[in-house]
Coordinates of C-alpha atoms in Angstrom, one line a residue:
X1 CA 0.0 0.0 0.0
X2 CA 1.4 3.4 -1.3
X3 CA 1.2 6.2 1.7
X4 CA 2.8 9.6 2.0
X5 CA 4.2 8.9 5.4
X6 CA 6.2 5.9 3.6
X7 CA 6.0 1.9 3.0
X8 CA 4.2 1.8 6.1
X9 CA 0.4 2.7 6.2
X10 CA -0.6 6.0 7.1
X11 CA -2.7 4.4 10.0
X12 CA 0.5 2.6 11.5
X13 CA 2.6 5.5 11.7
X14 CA 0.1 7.9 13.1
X15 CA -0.4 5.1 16.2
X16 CA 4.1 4.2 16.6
X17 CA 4.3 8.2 16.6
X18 CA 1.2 8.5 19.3
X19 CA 3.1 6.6 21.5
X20 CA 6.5 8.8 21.2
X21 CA 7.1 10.4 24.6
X22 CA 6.6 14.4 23.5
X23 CA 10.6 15.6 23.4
X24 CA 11.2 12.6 20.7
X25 CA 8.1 13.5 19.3
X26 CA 8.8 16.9 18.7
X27 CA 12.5 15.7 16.8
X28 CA 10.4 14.1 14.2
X29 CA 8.5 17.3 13.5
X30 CA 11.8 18.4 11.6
X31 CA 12.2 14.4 9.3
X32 CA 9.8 16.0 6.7
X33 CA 6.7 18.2 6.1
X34 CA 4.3 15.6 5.8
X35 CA 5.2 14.2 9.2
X36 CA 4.9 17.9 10.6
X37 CA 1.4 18.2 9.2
X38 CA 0.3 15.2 10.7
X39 CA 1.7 15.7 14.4
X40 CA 0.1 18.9 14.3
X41 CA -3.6 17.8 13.5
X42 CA -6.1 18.2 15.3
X43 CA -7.0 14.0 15.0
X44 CA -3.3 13.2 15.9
X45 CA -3.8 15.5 19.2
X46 CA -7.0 13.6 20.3
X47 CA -5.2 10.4 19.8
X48 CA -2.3 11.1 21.4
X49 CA -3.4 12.9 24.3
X50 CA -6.0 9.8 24.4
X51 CA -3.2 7.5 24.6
X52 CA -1.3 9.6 27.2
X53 CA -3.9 9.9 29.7
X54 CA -4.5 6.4 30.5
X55 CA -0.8 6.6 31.6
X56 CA -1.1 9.0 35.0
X57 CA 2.7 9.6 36.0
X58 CA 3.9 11.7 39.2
X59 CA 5.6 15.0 39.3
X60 CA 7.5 16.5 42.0
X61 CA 9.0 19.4 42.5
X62 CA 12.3 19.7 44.3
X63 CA 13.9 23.0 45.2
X64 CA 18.1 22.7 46.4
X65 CA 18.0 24.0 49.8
X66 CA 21.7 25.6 48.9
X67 CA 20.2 27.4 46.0
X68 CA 16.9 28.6 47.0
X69 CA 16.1 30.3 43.5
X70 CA 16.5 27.2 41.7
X71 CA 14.2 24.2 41.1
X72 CA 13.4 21.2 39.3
X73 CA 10.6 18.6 37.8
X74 CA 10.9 15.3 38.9
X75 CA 8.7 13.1 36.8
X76 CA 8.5 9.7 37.6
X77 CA 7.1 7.3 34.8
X78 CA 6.0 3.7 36.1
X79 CA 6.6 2.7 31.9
X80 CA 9.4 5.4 31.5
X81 CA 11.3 5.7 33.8
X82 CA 12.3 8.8 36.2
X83 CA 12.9 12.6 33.8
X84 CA 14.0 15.4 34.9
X85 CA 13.1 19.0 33.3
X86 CA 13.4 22.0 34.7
X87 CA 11.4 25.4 34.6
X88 CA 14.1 28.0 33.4
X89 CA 12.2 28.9 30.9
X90 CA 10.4 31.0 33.3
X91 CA 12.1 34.0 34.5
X92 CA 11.1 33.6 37.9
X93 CA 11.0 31.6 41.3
X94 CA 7.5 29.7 40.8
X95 CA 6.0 27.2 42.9
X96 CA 3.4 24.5 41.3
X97 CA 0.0 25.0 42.8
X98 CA -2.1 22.8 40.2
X99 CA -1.5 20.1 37.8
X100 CA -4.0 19.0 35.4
X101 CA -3.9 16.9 32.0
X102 CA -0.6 18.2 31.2
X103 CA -0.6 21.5 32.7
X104 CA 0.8 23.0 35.5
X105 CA -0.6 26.0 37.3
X106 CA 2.9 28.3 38.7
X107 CA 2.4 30.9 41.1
X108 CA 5.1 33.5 41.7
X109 CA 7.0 33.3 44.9
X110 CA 7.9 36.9 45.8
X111 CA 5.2 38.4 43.5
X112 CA 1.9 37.5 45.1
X113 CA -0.8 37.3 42.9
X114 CA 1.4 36.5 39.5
X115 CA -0.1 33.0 38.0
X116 CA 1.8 31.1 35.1
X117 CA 0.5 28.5 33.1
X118 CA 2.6 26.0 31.2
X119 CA 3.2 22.6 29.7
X120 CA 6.7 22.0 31.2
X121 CA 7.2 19.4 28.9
X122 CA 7.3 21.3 25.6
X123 CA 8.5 24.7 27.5
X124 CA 5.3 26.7 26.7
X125 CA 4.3 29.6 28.8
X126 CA 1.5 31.9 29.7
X127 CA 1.5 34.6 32.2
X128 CA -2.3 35.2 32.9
X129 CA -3.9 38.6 33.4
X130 CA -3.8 40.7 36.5
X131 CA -7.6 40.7 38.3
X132 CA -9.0 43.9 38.7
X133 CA -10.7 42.6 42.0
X134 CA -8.4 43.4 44.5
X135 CA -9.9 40.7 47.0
X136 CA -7.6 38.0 45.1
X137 CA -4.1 39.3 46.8
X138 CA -6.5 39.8 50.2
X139 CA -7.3 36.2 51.1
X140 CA -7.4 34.8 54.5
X141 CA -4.8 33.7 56.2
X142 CA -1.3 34.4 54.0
X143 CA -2.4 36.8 50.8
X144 CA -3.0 33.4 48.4
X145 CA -6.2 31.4 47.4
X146 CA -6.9 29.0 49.9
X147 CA -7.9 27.0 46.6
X148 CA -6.0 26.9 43.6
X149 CA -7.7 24.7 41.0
X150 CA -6.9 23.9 36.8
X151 CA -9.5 22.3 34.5
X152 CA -8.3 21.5 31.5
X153 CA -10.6 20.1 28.8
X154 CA -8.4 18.2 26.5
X155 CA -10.9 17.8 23.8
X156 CA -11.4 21.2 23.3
X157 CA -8.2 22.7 23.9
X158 CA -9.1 24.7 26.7
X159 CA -8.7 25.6 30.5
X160 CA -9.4 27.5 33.9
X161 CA -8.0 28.5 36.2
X162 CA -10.2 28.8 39.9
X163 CA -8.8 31.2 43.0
X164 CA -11.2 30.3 45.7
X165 CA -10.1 31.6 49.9
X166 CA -12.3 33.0 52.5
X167 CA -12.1 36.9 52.5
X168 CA -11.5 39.4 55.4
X169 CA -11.2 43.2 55.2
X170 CA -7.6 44.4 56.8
X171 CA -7.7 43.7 60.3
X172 CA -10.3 41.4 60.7
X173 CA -10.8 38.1 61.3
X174 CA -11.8 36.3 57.8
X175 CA -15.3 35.9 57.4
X176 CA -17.4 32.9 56.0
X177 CA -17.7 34.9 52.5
X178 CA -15.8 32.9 49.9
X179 CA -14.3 34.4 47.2
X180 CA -13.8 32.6 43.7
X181 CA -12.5 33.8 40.8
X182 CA -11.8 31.7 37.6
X183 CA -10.0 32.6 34.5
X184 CA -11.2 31.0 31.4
X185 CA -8.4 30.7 28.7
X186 CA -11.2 30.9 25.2
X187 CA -12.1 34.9 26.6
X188 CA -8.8 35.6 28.7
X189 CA -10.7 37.6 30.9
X190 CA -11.8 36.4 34.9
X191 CA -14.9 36.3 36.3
X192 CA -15.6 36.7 40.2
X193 CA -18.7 35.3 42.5
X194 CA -18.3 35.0 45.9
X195 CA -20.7 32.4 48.1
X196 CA -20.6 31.2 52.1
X197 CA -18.7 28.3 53.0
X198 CA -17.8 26.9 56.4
X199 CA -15.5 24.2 55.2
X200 CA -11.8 23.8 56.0
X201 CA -9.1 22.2 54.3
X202 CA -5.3 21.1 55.0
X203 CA -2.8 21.3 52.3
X204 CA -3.1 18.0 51.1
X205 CA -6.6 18.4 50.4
X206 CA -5.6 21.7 49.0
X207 CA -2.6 20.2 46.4
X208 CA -5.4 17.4 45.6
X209 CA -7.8 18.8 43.3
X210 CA -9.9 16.0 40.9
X211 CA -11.3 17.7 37.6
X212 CA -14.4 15.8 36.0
X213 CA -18.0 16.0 34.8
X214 CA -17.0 19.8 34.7
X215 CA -16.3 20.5 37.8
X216 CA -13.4 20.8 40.3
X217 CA -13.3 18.6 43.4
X218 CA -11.8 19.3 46.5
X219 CA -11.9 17.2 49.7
X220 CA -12.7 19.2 53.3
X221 CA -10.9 18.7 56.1
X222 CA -13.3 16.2 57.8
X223 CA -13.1 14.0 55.2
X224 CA -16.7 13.6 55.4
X225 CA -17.6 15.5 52.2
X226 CA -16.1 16.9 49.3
X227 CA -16.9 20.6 47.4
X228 CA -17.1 20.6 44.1
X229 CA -17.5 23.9 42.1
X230 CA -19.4 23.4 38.5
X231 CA -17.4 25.2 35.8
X232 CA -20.4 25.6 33.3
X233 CA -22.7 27.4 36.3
X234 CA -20.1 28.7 39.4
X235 CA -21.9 26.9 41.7
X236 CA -20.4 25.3 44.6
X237 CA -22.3 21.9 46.0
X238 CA -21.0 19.2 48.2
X239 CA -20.8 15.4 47.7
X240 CA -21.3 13.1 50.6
X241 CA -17.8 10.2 50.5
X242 CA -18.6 6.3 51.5
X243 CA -20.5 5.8 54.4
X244 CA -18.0 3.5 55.5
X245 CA -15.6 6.6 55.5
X246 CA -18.0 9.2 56.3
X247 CA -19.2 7.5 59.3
X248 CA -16.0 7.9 61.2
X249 CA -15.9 4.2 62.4
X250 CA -12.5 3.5 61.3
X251 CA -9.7 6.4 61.9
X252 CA -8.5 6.9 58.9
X253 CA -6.8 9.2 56.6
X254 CA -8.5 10.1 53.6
X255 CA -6.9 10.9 49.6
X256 CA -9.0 12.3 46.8
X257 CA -7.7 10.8 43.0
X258 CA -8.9 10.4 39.9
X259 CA -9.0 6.5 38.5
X260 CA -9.7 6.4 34.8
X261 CA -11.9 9.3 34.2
X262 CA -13.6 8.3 37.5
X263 CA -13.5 9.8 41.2
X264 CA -11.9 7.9 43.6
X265 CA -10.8 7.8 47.0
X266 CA -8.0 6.3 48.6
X267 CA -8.3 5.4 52.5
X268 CA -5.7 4.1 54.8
X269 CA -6.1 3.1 58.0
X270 CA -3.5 0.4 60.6
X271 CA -1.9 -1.8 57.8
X272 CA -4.5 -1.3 55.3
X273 CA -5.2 0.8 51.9
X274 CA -8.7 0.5 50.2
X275 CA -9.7 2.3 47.0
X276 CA -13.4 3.6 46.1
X277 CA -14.5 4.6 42.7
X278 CA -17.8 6.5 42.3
X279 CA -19.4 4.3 39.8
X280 CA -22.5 6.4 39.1
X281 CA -21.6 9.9 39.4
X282 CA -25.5 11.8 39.2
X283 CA -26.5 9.0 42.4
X284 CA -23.5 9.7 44.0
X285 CA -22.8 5.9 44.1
X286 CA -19.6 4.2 45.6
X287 CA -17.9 1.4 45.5
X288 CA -14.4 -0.7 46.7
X289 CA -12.9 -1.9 43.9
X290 CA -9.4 -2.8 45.7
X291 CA -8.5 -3.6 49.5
X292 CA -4.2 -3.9 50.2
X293 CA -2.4 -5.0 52.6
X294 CA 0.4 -2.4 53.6
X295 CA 2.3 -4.9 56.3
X296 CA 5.1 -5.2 54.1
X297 CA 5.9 -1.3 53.9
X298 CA 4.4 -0.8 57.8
X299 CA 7.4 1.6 59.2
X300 CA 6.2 3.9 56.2
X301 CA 2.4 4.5 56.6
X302 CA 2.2 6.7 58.5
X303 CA 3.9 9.0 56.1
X304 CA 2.6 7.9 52.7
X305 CA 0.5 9.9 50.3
X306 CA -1.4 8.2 47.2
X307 CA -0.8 11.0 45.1
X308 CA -1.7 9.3 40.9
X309 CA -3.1 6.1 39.8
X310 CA -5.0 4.1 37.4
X311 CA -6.7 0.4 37.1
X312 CA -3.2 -1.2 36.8
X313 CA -1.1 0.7 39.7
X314 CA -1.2 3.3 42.1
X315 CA 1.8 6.1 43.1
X316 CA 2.5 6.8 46.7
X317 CA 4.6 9.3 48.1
X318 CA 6.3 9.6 51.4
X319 CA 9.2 11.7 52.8
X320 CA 12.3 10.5 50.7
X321 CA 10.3 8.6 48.2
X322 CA 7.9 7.6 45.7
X323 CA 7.0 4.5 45.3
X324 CA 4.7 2.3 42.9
X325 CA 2.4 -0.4 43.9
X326 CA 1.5 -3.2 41.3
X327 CA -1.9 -4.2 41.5
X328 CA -2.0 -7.0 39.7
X329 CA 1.1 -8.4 41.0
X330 CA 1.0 -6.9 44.4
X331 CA 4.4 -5.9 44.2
X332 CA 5.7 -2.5 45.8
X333 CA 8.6 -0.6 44.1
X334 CA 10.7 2.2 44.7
X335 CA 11.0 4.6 41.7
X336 CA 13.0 7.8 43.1
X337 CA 14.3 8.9 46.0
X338 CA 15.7 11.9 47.6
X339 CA 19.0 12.2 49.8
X340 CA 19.0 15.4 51.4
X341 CA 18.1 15.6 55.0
X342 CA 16.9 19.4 54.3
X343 CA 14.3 18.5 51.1
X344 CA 10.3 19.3 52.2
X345 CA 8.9 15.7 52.5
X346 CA 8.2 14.8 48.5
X347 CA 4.2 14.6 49.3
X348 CA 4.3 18.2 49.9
X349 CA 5.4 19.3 46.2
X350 CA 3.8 16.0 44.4
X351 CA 1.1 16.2 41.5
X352 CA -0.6 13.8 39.3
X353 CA 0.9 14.2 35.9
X354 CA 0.1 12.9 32.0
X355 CA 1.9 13.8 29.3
X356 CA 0.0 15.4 26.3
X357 CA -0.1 17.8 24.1
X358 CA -2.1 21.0 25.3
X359 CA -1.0 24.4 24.6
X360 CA -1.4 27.2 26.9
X361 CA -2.0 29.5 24.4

């Protein structure tokens, strides 16, 4: 069969380039035009972000405690391997607060209220707009959003970002108002409401932020419940976990994920991990799909963080490492680890991460 791409059919190379991770992809943008053309259509996108996301990878961000300014990407790759890549590319000292579908959302370190968005895997950029609402750089309790959320829609090529913190006027205490603004990449512009909420949040649940159905997720502090803000209307609602969670029989501690397009929650508890996947999201229906023993790891529960995962193996973070736990196999691996005494625990900087192809622009 005669194709432009070569002796092979068009069909085959479009699927042995999907599965190119993106810096070799990008190299074969320059072999010839016709191969150009085709990684930049709009079909080869789909596929290959398609491809991409059923492969959820963890990124962490590690800052040298001997040189303060400068900071890395750690991704770690259960297929792949461990990368590196760094955020030079940005002239500034940024901090990732959100992590969705292949973007990162940066926030300035001595410039409060600057936000970045990028794709640190083919060094795009986007320094968003400055809100006019002055109430964004005035948020209880340190100047920042108590929530910082990213939605990005990978069939449609677009994004928001969400600002969400309980305001107070100078000298107060802050009040139960809640402020939210969100930025919507297709008019550039944000938009503000602001609604009452009572809920509280640590910075796990904070750095743990599940985008689906059109909405962003966030888990409260009691675990009990978790608020979701729908994109499509700005309203804020609350979804009720697993009775078995939500009951507060067992003491546990609770992780929000995503597992396959699908919200989940991780729980751990004594020697014990369970997973729960909302099966019917409109019924807010759970279920367990997995129950694992953690005897063999016991010295390190107490400090481990399921941070990505997907039907075949989840990531866990602790201090020093991250490690990846085989579910068919049952078999616990160590995929990177830190040295330095000084390094914030890695759970504190990690993200779910995918690879794909998303401009910022």
């Amino acid at each position: 069969m005669n194709s432009p791409y070569g002796v092979f059919p068009d069909e085959v190379i479009i699927h042995i380039l999907s599965r190119l991770p993106i810096k070799s992809l990008f190299k074969t943008k320059i072999v010839c035009k016709l191969w150009y053309k085709l990684i930049s259509d709009k079909y080869f996108i789909n596929l290959y972000n398609e491809l991409s996301i059923k492969n959820p990878m963890v990124l962490v961000q590690i800052t040298e405690p001997s040189l303060e300014s400068r900071s890395s990407l750690i991704c770690v790759d259960n297929l792949k391997g461990v990368s590196e890549y760094s955020l030079d590319f940005i002239k500034d000292r940024v901090k990732v607060r959100g992590s969705c579908n292949g973007l990162l959302c940066l926030s300035s370190i001595p410039n409060k209220g600057v936000y970045y968005i990028c794709n640190p895997l083919t060094r795009e950029y986007k320094l968003l707009p400055r809100s006019r609402e002055r109430p964004i750089t005035r948020f209880h309790p340190d100047g920042e959003a108590t929530l910082v959320g990213l939605a990005c829609d990978l069939i449609n090529q677009k994004y928001n970002v969400v600002l969400a913190g309980y305001h107070r006027l100078f000298g107060h205490r802050s009040e139960r108002t809640f402020v939210c603004m969100v930025y919507d990449s297709e008019s550039n512009k944000w938009r503000k409401f602001v609604s009452l909420q009572d809920d509280q949040f640590t910075h796990m649940n904070k750095n743990q932020v599940v985008f689906i159905n059109g909405g962003l997720h966030w888990l409260t502090d009691s675990c009990l419940c978790m608020l979701v803000l729908d994109l499509a209307t700005d309203v804020w609602r609350k979804i009720v976990l697993p009775n078995e969670i939500s009951s507060g029989g067992v003491r546990s501690r609770v992780y929000l994920l995503e597992l396959d397009g699908r919200l989940s929650v991780i729980q751990i508890y004594e020697a014990w991990m369970v997973i729960w996947v909302m099966e019917d999201y409109e019924r807010e229906e759970w279920k367990m799909v997995d129950k694992v023993s953690l005897r063999c790891i016991r010295g390190m529960v107490p400090g481990i963080f399921p941070i990505s995962q997907n039907d075949n193996y989840v990531y866990l973070a602790t201090h020093k490492q991250v490690l990846v736990y085989q579910r068919n196999s049952r078999v616990w691996k160590e995929m990177f680890s830190v040295k330095d005494s000084s390094t914030l625990p890695l759970w504190f900087s990690a993200h779910a991460f995918r690879s794909t192809l998303f401009s910022c622009h």
